[in-house]
CSV table of C-alpha atoms and ligand atoms in Angstrom, one decimal:
chain,number,residue,atom,x,y,z
D,1,MET,CA,-1.8,-55.1,-6.9
D,2,GLY,CA,-0.7,-58.1,-4.8
D,3,GLU,CA,-2.5,-59.0,-1.5
D,4,GLN,CA,0.8,-59.0,0.5
D,5,VAL,CA,2.0,-55.6,-0.8
D,6,GLU,CA,-1.4,-54.2,0.0
D,7,GLN,CA,-1.2,-55.5,3.6
D,8,LEU,CA,2.3,-54.1,4.0
D,9,LYS,CA,1.1,-50.7,2.7
D,10,LYS,CA,-1.8,-50.7,5.1
D,11,HIS,CA,0.4,-51.7,8.0
D,12,LEU,CA,2.7,-48.7,7.4
D,13,GLN,CA,0.1,-46.0,6.8
D,14,ARG,CA,0.1,-45.0,10.4
D,15,TYR,CA,3.9,-44.7,10.3
D,16,TYR,CA,3.7,-42.1,7.5
D,17,ASP,CA,0.9,-40.3,9.3
D,18,LEU,CA,3.0,-40.1,12.5
D,19,ASN,CA,5.9,-38.8,10.5
D,20,ALA,CA,3.7,-36.1,8.9
D,21,ALA,CA,2.5,-35.1,12.3
D,22,ALA,CA,6.1,-34.8,13.5
D,23,ALA,CA,7.0,-32.7,10.5
D,24,LEU,CA,4.1,-30.4,11.2
D,25,LEU,CA,5.3,-29.9,14.8
D,26,GLY,CA,8.8,-29.1,13.3
D,27,TRP,CA,7.4,-26.6,10.9
D,28,ASP,CA,5.4,-24.9,13.6
D,29,GLN,CA,8.5,-24.8,15.8
D,30,GLN,CA,10.5,-22.9,13.2
D,31,VAL,CA,7.7,-20.6,11.9
D,32,ASN,CA,5.2,-19.9,14.8
D,33,MET,CA,6.2,-21.2,18.1
D,34,PRO,CA,7.1,-18.8,20.9
D,35,PRO,CA,10.5,-19.5,22.4
D,36,GLY,CA,9.0,-20.7,25.7
D,37,GLY,CA,7.4,-23.7,23.9
D,38,ALA,CA,10.7,-25.3,23.1
D,39,ALA,CA,11.0,-27.7,26.0
D,40,ALA,CA,7.5,-29.1,25.7
D,41,ARG,CA,7.8,-29.3,21.9
D,42,GLY,CA,11.0,-31.3,22.3
D,43,GLU,CA,9.1,-33.9,24.4
D,44,GLN,CA,6.2,-34.0,22.0
D,45,SER,CA,8.5,-34.5,19.0
D,46,ALA,CA,10.5,-37.2,20.8
D,47,THR,CA,7.3,-39.1,21.7
D,48,LEU,CA,6.1,-39.1,18.0
D,49,SER,CA,9.5,-40.2,16.8
D,50,ALA,CA,9.7,-43.0,19.3
D,51,LEU,CA,6.2,-44.2,18.3
D,52,SER,CA,7.0,-44.0,14.6
D,53,HIS,CA,10.3,-45.8,15.1
D,54,GLU,CA,8.6,-48.6,17.1
D,55,LEU,CA,6.0,-49.1,14.5
D,56,PHE,CA,8.4,-49.2,11.6
D,57,THR,CA,10.9,-51.6,13.3
D,58,ALA,CA,8.2,-53.9,14.7
D,59,GLU,CA,8.3,-57.7,14.1
D,60,GLU,CA,5.2,-57.3,12.0
D,61,THR,CA,7.0,-55.0,9.5
D,62,ALA,CA,9.7,-57.6,9.0
D,63,ARG,CA,7.2,-60.4,8.5
D,64,ARG,CA,5.0,-58.4,6.0
D,65,LEU,CA,8.1,-57.1,4.1
D,66,GLU,CA,9.3,-60.7,3.6
D,67,ALA,CA,5.9,-61.8,2.4
D,68,ALA,CA,5.8,-58.9,0.0
D,69,GLU,CA,9.3,-59.6,-1.3
D,70,ALA,CA,8.2,-63.1,-2.3
D,71,GLU,CA,5.2,-61.7,-4.0
D,72,VAL,CA,7.1,-59.1,-6.2
D,73,ALA,CA,9.9,-61.5,-7.1
D,74,GLY,CA,10.3,-61.5,-10.8
D,75,MET,CA,8.5,-58.2,-11.3
D,76,GLU,CA,10.0,-55.5,-13.5
D,77,PHE,CA,12.5,-53.3,-11.5
D,78,ASP,CA,10.5,-50.1,-12.0
D,79,ALA,CA,7.1,-51.6,-11.3
D,80,ASP,CA,5.4,-49.7,-8.5
D,81,ASP,CA,5.1,-52.7,-6.2
D,82,ALA,CA,8.6,-54.0,-6.8
D,83,SER,CA,10.0,-50.5,-6.2
D,84,LEU,CA,8.0,-50.0,-3.0
D,85,VAL,CA,9.4,-53.2,-1.6
D,86,ARG,CA,12.9,-52.5,-2.7
D,87,VAL,CA,12.9,-49.0,-1.1
D,88,LEU,CA,11.3,-50.3,2.1
D,89,ARG,CA,13.9,-53.0,2.4
D,90,ARG,CA,16.6,-50.4,2.3
D,91,HIS,CA,14.9,-48.2,4.9
D,92,TYR,CA,14.1,-51.2,7.1
D,93,ASP,CA,17.7,-52.5,7.1
D,94,ARG,CA,19.1,-49.1,7.9
D,95,ALA,CA,16.6,-48.6,10.7
D,96,THR,CA,17.3,-52.0,12.4
D,97,LYS,CA,21.0,-52.5,11.8
D,98,ILE,CA,22.1,-50.0,14.5
D,99,PRO,CA,21.6,-51.5,18.0
D,100,THR,CA,19.1,-49.6,20.2
D,101,GLU,CA,21.7,-48.7,22.8
D,102,LEU,CA,23.8,-47.1,20.1
D,103,VAL,CA,20.9,-45.1,18.8
D,104,ALA,CA,20.2,-43.9,22.3
D,105,GLU,CA,23.9,-43.1,22.8
D,106,ARG,CA,24.0,-41.1,19.6
D,107,ALA,CA,21.0,-39.1,20.7
D,108,LYS,CA,22.6,-38.3,24.0
D,109,VAL,CA,26.0,-37.4,22.5
D,110,THR,CA,24.5,-35.1,19.8
D,111,ALA,CA,22.1,-33.4,22.2
D,112,LEU,CA,25.1,-32.3,24.4
D,113,ALA,CA,27.2,-31.6,21.3
D,114,PHE,CA,24.5,-29.3,19.8
D,115,GLU,CA,24.4,-27.2,23.0
D,116,ALA,CA,28.2,-27.1,23.3
D,117,TRP,CA,28.4,-26.0,19.6
D,118,ARG,CA,25.8,-23.2,20.1
D,119,GLN,CA,27.8,-21.9,23.1
D,120,ALA,CA,31.2,-22.3,21.4
D,121,ARG,CA,29.9,-20.4,18.3
D,122,ALA,CA,28.3,-17.6,20.4
D,123,GLU,CA,31.5,-17.2,22.5
D,124,ASN,CA,33.9,-17.9,19.6
D,125,ASN,CA,35.6,-20.6,21.7
D,126,VAL,CA,36.2,-23.7,19.7
D,127,ALA,CA,37.7,-25.5,22.8
D,128,LEU,CA,34.2,-25.9,24.2
D,129,PHE,CA,33.2,-27.9,21.2
D,130,GLU,CA,36.3,-30.1,20.7
D,131,PRO,CA,35.7,-32.8,23.2
D,132,HIS,CA,32.1,-33.1,22.0
D,133,LEU,CA,33.1,-33.4,18.4
D,134,GLU,CA,35.6,-36.1,19.4
D,135,ARG,CA,32.6,-38.1,21.0
D,136,VAL,CA,30.4,-37.5,17.9
D,137,ILE,CA,33.1,-38.9,15.7
D,138,GLU,CA,33.6,-41.9,18.0
D,139,VAL,CA,30.0,-42.8,18.0
D,140,THR,CA,29.7,-42.2,14.3
D,141,ARG,CA,32.5,-44.6,13.7
D,142,ARG,CA,30.6,-47.3,15.6
D,143,ILE,CA,27.5,-46.6,13.6
D,144,ALA,CA,29.4,-47.0,10.4
D,145,ASP,CA,30.7,-50.3,11.6
D,146,ALA,CA,27.2,-51.4,12.6
D,147,LEU,CA,25.8,-50.4,9.1
D,148,GLY,CA,28.7,-52.1,7.3
D,149,TYR,CA,30.7,-51.1,4.3
D,150,GLU,CA,33.1,-52.5,1.7
D,151,GLU,CA,35.7,-49.8,1.0
D,152,HIS,CA,35.6,-46.9,3.5
D,153,PRO,CA,33.6,-46.3,6.7
D,154,TYR,CA,32.5,-43.1,5.1
D,155,ASP,CA,30.5,-45.2,2.6
D,156,ALA,CA,28.2,-46.4,5.3
D,157,LEU,CA,27.4,-42.8,6.2
D,158,LEU,CA,27.1,-41.5,2.7
D,159,GLN,CA,24.6,-44.3,2.0
D,160,ASN,CA,22.3,-42.7,4.6
D,161,PHE,CA,21.8,-39.6,2.6
D,162,GLU,CA,22.7,-40.7,-0.9
D,163,PRO,CA,22.0,-44.4,-1.5
D,164,GLY,CA,24.0,-45.8,-4.5
D,165,MET,CA,26.9,-43.5,-4.1
D,166,ARG,CA,30.5,-44.5,-3.0
D,167,THR,CA,33.1,-42.3,-1.4
D,168,SER,CA,35.7,-43.1,-4.1
D,169,GLN,CA,33.2,-42.1,-6.8
D,170,VAL,CA,32.4,-38.8,-5.0
D,171,SER,CA,36.2,-38.1,-4.6
D,172,ARG,CA,36.7,-38.5,-8.3
D,173,LEU,CA,33.8,-36.2,-9.2
D,174,PHE,CA,35.0,-33.6,-6.7
D,175,ASN,CA,38.6,-33.7,-8.0
D,176,ASP,CA,37.4,-33.2,-11.6
D,177,LEU,CA,35.3,-30.3,-10.4
D,178,LYS,CA,38.1,-28.7,-8.4
D,179,ALA,CA,40.5,-29.0,-11.3
D,180,GLY,CA,38.1,-26.9,-13.4
D,181,LEU,CA,36.9,-24.4,-10.8
D,182,THR,CA,40.2,-23.4,-9.2
D,183,PRO,CA,41.7,-21.8,-12.4
D,184,LEU,CA,38.4,-20.2,-13.2
D,185,LEU,CA,38.2,-18.6,-9.8
D,186,GLN,CA,41.8,-17.4,-10.1
D,187,ALA,CA,41.0,-15.9,-13.5
D,188,ILE,CA,37.9,-14.1,-12.2
D,189,THR,CA,39.7,-12.6,-9.1
D,190,GLU,CA,42.9,-11.6,-11.1
D,191,ARG,CA,41.5,-10.3,-14.4
D,192,GLY,CA,37.7,-10.3,-14.3
D,193,LYS,CA,35.8,-7.1,-15.0
D,194,PRO,CA,34.8,-5.8,-11.5
D,195,ILE,CA,31.1,-5.9,-10.5
D,196,ASP,CA,29.5,-3.1,-8.5
D,197,ASP,CA,26.7,-4.6,-6.5
D,198,SER,CA,26.5,-1.8,-3.9
D,199,PHE,CA,22.9,-0.9,-5.0
D,200,LEU,CA,21.7,-4.2,-3.5
D,201,GLY,CA,22.6,-2.7,-0.1
D,202,ARG,CA,20.0,0.0,-0.3
D,203,HIS,CA,16.8,-0.2,1.8
D,204,TYR,CA,14.2,-2.4,0.1
D,205,ASP,CA,10.8,-2.6,1.9
D,206,VAL,CA,10.3,-6.2,3.1
D,207,GLY,CA,6.6,-6.1,2.4
D,208,ARG,CA,7.3,-5.4,-1.2
D,209,GLN,CA,10.0,-8.0,-1.3
D,210,TRP,CA,7.5,-10.5,0.0
D,211,ASP,CA,4.9,-9.6,-2.7
D,212,PHE,CA,7.5,-10.0,-5.4
D,213,THR,CA,8.5,-13.5,-4.3
D,214,LEU,CA,4.8,-14.5,-4.5
D,215,VAL,CA,4.7,-13.3,-8.2
D,216,ILE,CA,7.7,-15.5,-9.0
D,217,LEU,CA,6.4,-18.5,-7.2
D,218,ARG,CA,3.1,-18.3,-9.0
D,219,ASP,CA,4.8,-18.0,-12.4
D,220,MET,CA,7.0,-21.1,-11.5
D,221,GLY,CA,3.8,-23.1,-11.2
D,222,TYR,CA,3.9,-23.5,-7.4
D,223,ASP,CA,0.3,-24.3,-6.4
D,224,PHE,CA,-0.8,-22.1,-3.5
D,225,ASN,CA,-4.0,-24.2,-3.1
D,226,ARG,CA,-1.6,-27.0,-2.0
D,227,GLY,CA,1.0,-24.9,-0.3
D,228,ARG,CA,2.0,-21.6,1.4
D,229,GLN,CA,5.0,-19.4,2.1
D,230,ASP,CA,6.0,-18.2,5.5
D,231,GLN,CA,9.1,-16.6,7.0
D,232,ALA,CA,11.9,-18.4,8.8
D,233,PRO,CA,15.4,-17.4,9.9
D,234,HIS,CA,16.9,-20.4,8.0
D,235,PRO,CA,14.7,-21.1,4.9
D,236,PHE,CA,13.5,-24.6,4.4
D,237,THR,CA,10.6,-26.6,2.8
D,238,THR,CA,8.5,-29.3,4.4
D,239,ASN,CA,5.4,-31.2,3.5
D,240,PHE,CA,2.7,-33.5,4.9
D,241,GLY,CA,1.9,-35.2,1.6
D,242,ARG,CA,1.8,-33.8,-1.9
D,243,ASN,CA,-1.2,-31.6,-1.2
D,244,ASP,CA,0.3,-29.6,1.7
D,245,VAL,CA,3.8,-28.5,0.7
D,246,ARG,CA,5.1,-25.4,2.6
D,247,LEU,CA,8.1,-23.3,2.0
D,248,THR,CA,9.8,-20.5,3.9
D,249,THR,CA,11.9,-17.5,3.0
D,250,ARG,CA,14.0,-14.9,4.8
D,251,LEU,CA,13.4,-11.1,4.4
D,252,ILE,CA,16.4,-8.7,4.9
D,253,SER,CA,15.8,-5.1,4.0
D,254,ASP,CA,19.3,-4.3,2.8
D,255,ARG,CA,19.8,-7.7,1.1
D,256,PRO,CA,16.8,-8.3,-1.3
D,257,GLN,CA,18.6,-11.1,-3.1
D,258,SER,CA,18.2,-13.2,0.0
D,259,ALA,CA,14.4,-13.5,-0.1
D,260,LEU,CA,14.4,-13.6,-3.9
D,261,PHE,CA,16.7,-16.6,-4.2
D,262,SER,CA,15.5,-18.3,-1.1
D,263,SER,CA,12.0,-18.4,-2.4
D,264,VAL,CA,13.1,-19.6,-5.8
D,265,HIS,CA,15.4,-22.3,-4.2
D,266,GLU,CA,12.7,-23.5,-1.8
D,267,GLY,CA,10.2,-23.3,-4.6
D,268,GLY,CA,12.3,-25.8,-6.5
D,269,HIS,CA,12.1,-28.2,-3.6
D,270,ALA,CA,8.4,-27.6,-3.2
D,271,LEU,CA,7.5,-28.2,-6.9
D,272,TYR,CA,9.3,-31.6,-6.6
D,273,GLU,CA,7.0,-32.6,-3.7
D,274,GLN,CA,3.8,-31.2,-5.3
D,275,GLY,CA,4.7,-33.2,-8.4
D,276,SER,CA,4.8,-36.6,-6.5
D,277,PRO,CA,2.0,-38.9,-7.8
D,278,GLU,CA,-1.2,-39.2,-5.9
D,279,ARG,CA,-1.0,-43.0,-5.9
D,280,PHE,CA,2.2,-42.9,-3.8
D,281,GLU,CA,0.7,-41.0,-0.9
D,282,ARG,CA,1.3,-42.5,2.6
D,283,THR,CA,3.9,-44.9,1.2
D,284,ALA,CA,7.7,-45.0,1.0
D,285,LEU,CA,7.5,-43.9,-2.7
D,286,SER,CA,5.9,-40.5,-2.0
D,287,GLY,CA,7.8,-37.3,-2.4
D,288,GLY,CA,11.4,-36.5,-3.5
D,289,ALA,CA,13.8,-39.3,-3.7
D,290,THR,CA,17.3,-38.5,-2.3
D,291,MET,CA,19.1,-35.4,-0.8
D,292,ALA,CA,21.1,-34.8,-4.0
D,293,LEU,CA,18.0,-35.2,-6.3
D,294,HIS,CA,16.1,-32.8,-4.1
D,295,GLU,CA,18.9,-30.3,-4.1
D,296,SER,CA,19.2,-30.6,-7.9
D,297,GLN,CA,15.6,-29.3,-8.2
D,298,SER,CA,16.2,-26.3,-6.0
D,299,ARG,CA,19.5,-25.4,-7.6
D,300,LEU,CA,18.2,-25.8,-11.1
D,301,TRP,CA,15.5,-23.2,-10.4
D,302,GLU,CA,17.7,-21.0,-8.3
D,303,ASN,CA,20.8,-20.9,-10.5
D,304,MET,CA,20.3,-22.2,-14.0
D,305,ILE,CA,16.9,-20.4,-14.4
D,306,GLY,CA,16.8,-17.8,-11.6
D,307,ARG,CA,20.2,-16.2,-12.1
D,308,SER,CA,20.0,-16.3,-16.0
D,309,LYS,CA,19.9,-13.3,-18.2
D,310,PRO,CA,16.5,-14.2,-19.8
D,311,PHE,CA,14.9,-14.6,-16.4
D,312,TRP,CA,15.9,-11.0,-15.5
D,313,GLN,CA,14.9,-9.7,-18.9
D,314,HIS,CA,11.4,-10.6,-17.8
D,315,TYR,CA,11.6,-9.8,-14.1
D,316,PHE,CA,13.8,-6.8,-13.9
D,317,PRO,CA,11.2,-4.3,-15.2
D,318,ILE,CA,8.7,-5.9,-12.8
D,319,LEU,CA,11.1,-5.6,-9.9
D,320,ARG,CA,11.8,-2.0,-10.8
D,321,ALA,CA,8.0,-1.3,-10.6
D,322,PHE,CA,8.2,-2.6,-7.0
D,323,PHE,CA,11.2,-0.5,-6.2
D,324,PRO,CA,11.3,2.5,-8.5
D,325,GLU,CA,13.5,4.7,-6.3
D,326,GLN,CA,16.1,2.0,-5.3
D,327,LEU,CA,16.6,0.8,-8.9
D,328,ALA,CA,16.1,4.1,-10.8
D,329,ASP,CA,19.8,4.3,-11.8
D,330,VAL,CA,20.3,0.5,-12.3
D,331,ARG,CA,20.3,-1.1,-15.7
D,332,LEU,CA,19.2,-4.7,-16.4
D,333,ASP,CA,22.8,-5.6,-17.2
D,334,ASP,CA,24.1,-4.2,-13.9
D,335,PHE,CA,21.4,-6.1,-12.0
D,336,TYR,CA,22.2,-9.4,-13.8
D,337,ARG,CA,25.9,-9.1,-13.0
D,338,ALA,CA,25.2,-8.0,-9.4
D,339,VAL,CA,23.2,-11.2,-8.6
D,340,ASN,CA,26.0,-13.3,-10.1
D,341,VAL,CA,28.9,-11.7,-8.3
D,342,VAL,CA,31.7,-14.1,-7.4
D,343,ARG,CA,33.4,-13.3,-4.1
D,344,PRO,CA,35.4,-15.9,-2.1
D,345,ASP,CA,34.0,-15.7,1.4
D,346,PHE,CA,34.0,-17.7,4.6
D,347,ILE,CA,30.4,-18.6,4.9
D,348,ARG,CA,29.1,-21.6,2.8
D,349,THR,CA,25.5,-20.7,2.8
D,350,GLU,CA,26.2,-17.2,1.3
D,351,ALA,CA,28.6,-18.6,-1.4
D,352,ASP,CA,28.2,-17.9,-5.1
D,353,GLU,CA,28.0,-20.7,-7.7
D,354,VAL,CA,31.8,-20.7,-8.5
D,355,THR,CA,33.0,-21.0,-4.9
D,356,TYR,CA,30.1,-23.0,-3.3
D,357,ASN,CA,31.4,-26.4,-4.1
D,358,LEU,CA,34.9,-25.6,-2.8
D,359,HIS,CA,33.3,-25.1,0.6
D,360,ILE,CA,31.8,-28.6,0.3
D,361,PHE,CA,35.1,-30.3,-0.7
D,362,ILE,CA,36.7,-28.9,2.4
D,363,ARG,CA,34.1,-30.4,4.7
D,364,PHE,CA,34.1,-33.7,2.8
D,365,GLU,CA,37.9,-34.1,3.1
D,366,LEU,CA,37.9,-33.2,6.8
D,367,GLU,CA,35.0,-35.6,7.6
D,368,GLN,CA,36.9,-38.5,6.0
D,369,ALA,CA,40.1,-37.6,7.9
D,370,LEU,CA,38.2,-37.4,11.2
D,371,LEU,CA,36.6,-40.7,10.6
D,372,SER,CA,39.8,-42.5,9.7
D,373,GLY,CA,41.6,-41.0,12.7
D,374,ALA,CA,44.1,-39.1,10.5
D,375,LEU,CA,42.8,-35.9,12.1
D,376,THR,CA,41.7,-35.2,15.7
D,377,ALA,CA,39.0,-32.8,16.7
D,378,ARG,CA,41.6,-30.6,18.2
D,379,GLU,CA,43.4,-30.3,14.9
D,380,VAL,CA,40.2,-29.2,13.0
D,381,PRO,CA,40.5,-25.4,13.3
D,382,GLU,CA,44.0,-25.4,11.8
D,383,ALA,CA,43.2,-27.9,9.1
D,384,TRP,CA,40.1,-25.9,8.2
D,385,ASN,CA,41.9,-22.6,7.9
D,386,ALA,CA,44.7,-24.1,5.9
D,387,ARG,CA,42.3,-25.5,3.4
D,388,TYR,CA,40.4,-22.2,3.1
D,389,GLN,CA,43.6,-20.5,2.3
D,390,ASP,CA,44.5,-23.2,-0.2
D,391,TYR,CA,41.2,-23.4,-2.0
D,392,LEU,CA,39.7,-20.0,-1.6
D,393,GLY,CA,42.7,-17.8,-0.9
D,394,ILE,CA,41.3,-16.5,2.4
D,395,THR,CA,41.7,-17.3,6.1
D,396,PRO,CA,38.8,-17.0,8.5
D,397,ARG,CA,39.4,-14.3,11.1
D,398,ASP,CA,38.0,-16.6,13.9
D,399,ASP,CA,36.5,-20.0,14.4
D,400,ALA,CA,32.9,-18.7,14.5
D,401,GLU,CA,33.2,-17.8,10.8
D,402,GLY,CA,35.4,-20.8,10.3
D,403,CYS,CA,34.9,-24.4,11.5
D,404,LEU,CA,32.0,-23.5,13.9
D,405,GLN,CA,29.7,-22.1,11.2
D,406,ASP,CA,27.7,-25.2,10.3
D,407,VAL,CA,25.3,-27.1,12.6
D,408,HIS,CA,25.8,-30.5,10.9
D,409,TRP,CA,28.6,-32.0,12.8
D,410,SER,CA,27.1,-31.2,16.2
D,411,SER,CA,23.9,-33.0,15.1
D,412,GLY,CA,25.8,-36.1,14.0
D,413,LEU,CA,25.2,-35.4,10.3
D,414,ILE,CA,28.5,-36.7,9.0
D,415,GLY,CA,28.3,-37.7,5.3
D,416,TYR,CA,25.6,-35.1,4.5
D,417,PHE,CA,27.6,-32.3,2.9
D,418,PRO,CA,28.6,-34.0,-0.3
D,419,THR,CA,24.9,-34.2,-1.3
D,420,TYR,CA,24.8,-30.4,-1.8
D,421,ALA,CA,27.6,-30.6,-4.4
D,422,LEU,CA,26.1,-33.7,-6.0
D,423,GLY,CA,22.8,-31.8,-6.3
D,424,ASN,CA,24.7,-29.1,-8.2
D,425,LEU,CA,26.2,-31.6,-10.6
D,426,ILE,CA,22.9,-33.3,-11.3
D,427,ALA,CA,21.1,-30.0,-11.8
D,428,ALA,CA,23.5,-29.2,-14.6
D,429,GLN,CA,23.0,-32.6,-16.2
D,430,LEU,CA,19.3,-32.3,-16.1
D,431,TYR,CA,19.4,-28.7,-17.4
D,432,ARG,CA,21.6,-29.6,-20.3
D,433,ARG,CA,19.2,-32.3,-21.5
D,434,MET,CA,16.1,-30.1,-20.8
D,435,LYS,CA,17.6,-27.4,-23.0
D,436,ALA,CA,18.3,-29.9,-25.8
D,437,ASP,CA,14.7,-31.3,-25.6
D,438,LEU,CA,13.1,-27.8,-25.5
D,439,PRO,CA,14.6,-25.5,-28.1
D,440,GLY,CA,13.7,-21.9,-27.4
D,441,MET,CA,13.1,-22.6,-23.7
D,442,GLU,CA,15.4,-19.8,-22.5
D,443,GLU,CA,14.0,-17.3,-25.0
D,444,GLY,CA,10.7,-18.2,-23.4
D,445,PHE,CA,12.0,-17.2,-19.9
D,446,ALA,CA,12.3,-13.6,-21.3
D,447,ARG,CA,8.6,-13.7,-22.0
D,448,GLY,CA,7.8,-15.1,-18.5
D,449,GLU,CA,7.2,-18.7,-19.7
D,450,PHE,CA,8.3,-21.1,-17.0
D,451,LEU,CA,5.9,-24.0,-17.4
D,452,PRO,CA,8.0,-25.8,-20.0
D,453,PRO,CA,10.9,-26.5,-17.6
D,454,LEU,CA,8.3,-27.5,-14.9
D,455,GLN,CA,6.6,-29.9,-17.3
D,456,TRP,CA,9.9,-31.4,-18.3
D,457,LEU,CA,10.9,-32.0,-14.6
D,458,ARG,CA,7.4,-33.5,-13.9
D,459,GLU,CA,7.9,-36.0,-16.8
D,460,HIS,CA,11.5,-36.9,-16.1
D,461,VAL,CA,12.0,-36.6,-12.3
D,462,HIS,CA,8.9,-35.8,-10.3
D,463,ARG,CA,6.6,-38.5,-11.5
D,464,HIS,CA,8.9,-41.2,-10.2
D,465,GLY,CA,8.5,-40.1,-6.6
D,466,SER,CA,11.1,-41.9,-4.5
D,467,LYS,CA,11.3,-45.0,-6.7
D,468,PHE,CA,14.9,-44.5,-7.9
D,469,THR,CA,18.3,-43.5,-6.4
D,470,ALA,CA,20.1,-40.7,-8.1
D,471,PRO,CA,22.3,-43.0,-10.2
D,472,GLU,CA,19.3,-45.1,-11.2
D,473,LEU,CA,17.3,-42.0,-12.2
D,474,LEU,CA,20.1,-40.5,-14.3
D,475,ALA,CA,20.7,-43.8,-16.0
D,476,ARG,CA,17.1,-44.2,-16.8
D,477,GLU,CA,16.2,-40.7,-17.9
D,478,LEU,CA,19.5,-39.4,-19.3
D,479,GLY,CA,21.5,-42.6,-20.0
D,480,GLU,CA,24.3,-40.9,-18.0
D,481,GLU,CA,26.3,-41.4,-14.9
D,482,ILE,CA,26.8,-38.5,-12.5
D,483,SER,CA,29.6,-36.3,-13.9
D,484,ALA,CA,31.3,-33.0,-13.4
D,485,GLU,CA,31.6,-31.8,-17.0
D,486,PRO,CA,28.1,-30.4,-17.5
D,487,LEU,CA,28.3,-28.2,-14.4
D,488,LEU,CA,31.8,-27.0,-15.3
D,489,GLU,CA,30.7,-26.2,-18.9
D,490,TYR,CA,27.7,-24.3,-17.6
D,491,ILE,CA,29.7,-22.3,-15.0
D,492,ARG,CA,32.6,-21.5,-17.4
D,493,ALA,CA,30.2,-20.2,-20.0
D,494,ARG,CA,28.1,-18.0,-17.7
D,495,TYR,CA,31.0,-16.5,-15.7
D,496,SER,CA,33.4,-16.0,-18.6
D,497,GLU,CA,30.7,-13.9,-20.2
D,498,ILE,CA,29.8,-12.0,-17.0
D,499,TYR,CA,33.5,-11.3,-16.1
D,500,GLU,CA,34.5,-10.8,-19.7
D,501,LEU,CA,37.4,-13.3,-19.5
N,1,MG,MG1,18.1,-26.9,-0.5
């Protein structure tokens, strides 16, 4: 390794340590902290963020980065050192392009917007949030200008969360997907064989639910020596290096599928982090790469594997041993169909595989319209409801279950939503190749064998850490661009069979 790259890495180790400490405070806040601790915790977190930002944007970082760039010039694109410097340059430019005053203004605007959103949602009064959303959009527009873009201001924001992706490309992908999903959803609601999932509403002891999630996580290959599971109202995964990766789940007694699929979903995120190479620790290359690649891992485990028939051929008898009374009159096939029920609903986070992406398209379209000025904050509720009617055939009864349901806009996270749908697309592409590479893999699920998919993901995704963007990784490992067809094929096959279309 070159001397300059070594110096740069050393210089930034404290930055990654500060970020890990901040993440631990965040984990504690959501898992353990009593409500009274919120104000002090907010100050502690802000102090750590300020220190870490100062360290990263310091003159010394710029100087060392330039020296390292000279040293890696001419190296292979995917060499560790060249990749580290390339990724750091991207992070550094994004961290320094926005003027400090604008960063401070965004923090102020979003802090107020978040409180207003909370109140507006609780009181179902969207008017309380509208002026704040207008200010968030205005400051976001200036941030997009500061970051710079070629085609559309939305590109600058999208790059924050999904480097290498353009708005025009995402629009094309979503249009392809929408063209395939809409007729399928119509066929399911009009002539699909009805599914009775009422038995999922019985009382399932939460302690037993918890034990069952631990069985699945162990079988998936999640290493409890380097991780743990806790409870949180909104499940998430966080980590402080590859050897301490923590996930959370949510236990609801009359909704056992919530804990089940939350644990498998977060387990997919956690396996990605645990699979990051040791040599990348405390550098920009450690851990999962982009939002969409991360979501591809969680969705692949949750949906492609966790909602498959062979998965339940193995686990249904085990689950029935945990809940003999509740599931006495339920057959494997009833259970399999119940956990795959398709039901257009208002709430994105509860959506099934067929309707989920439609929720994302609505947000993606509205964000672009807000940013370009074609839509004002005041017009959002009406535009939101019209699109729900158009795409899903339903109209929210009020704004709390309509445009006020997500936290993202109040926090200034504009450009984030598309990564969820992109993750679904990538998951299907990876899964298709994995299946071709591992004949008999799905038959293995029915025998409780889940290490082959994990090993495949380790080899093709996890071992690269954060070296590559999503398009780079797909080109290298699959020889493909991101596309909608694999997801459409997979969804059509599964749901035509389930609904006997
Ligand atoms: Mg996720």
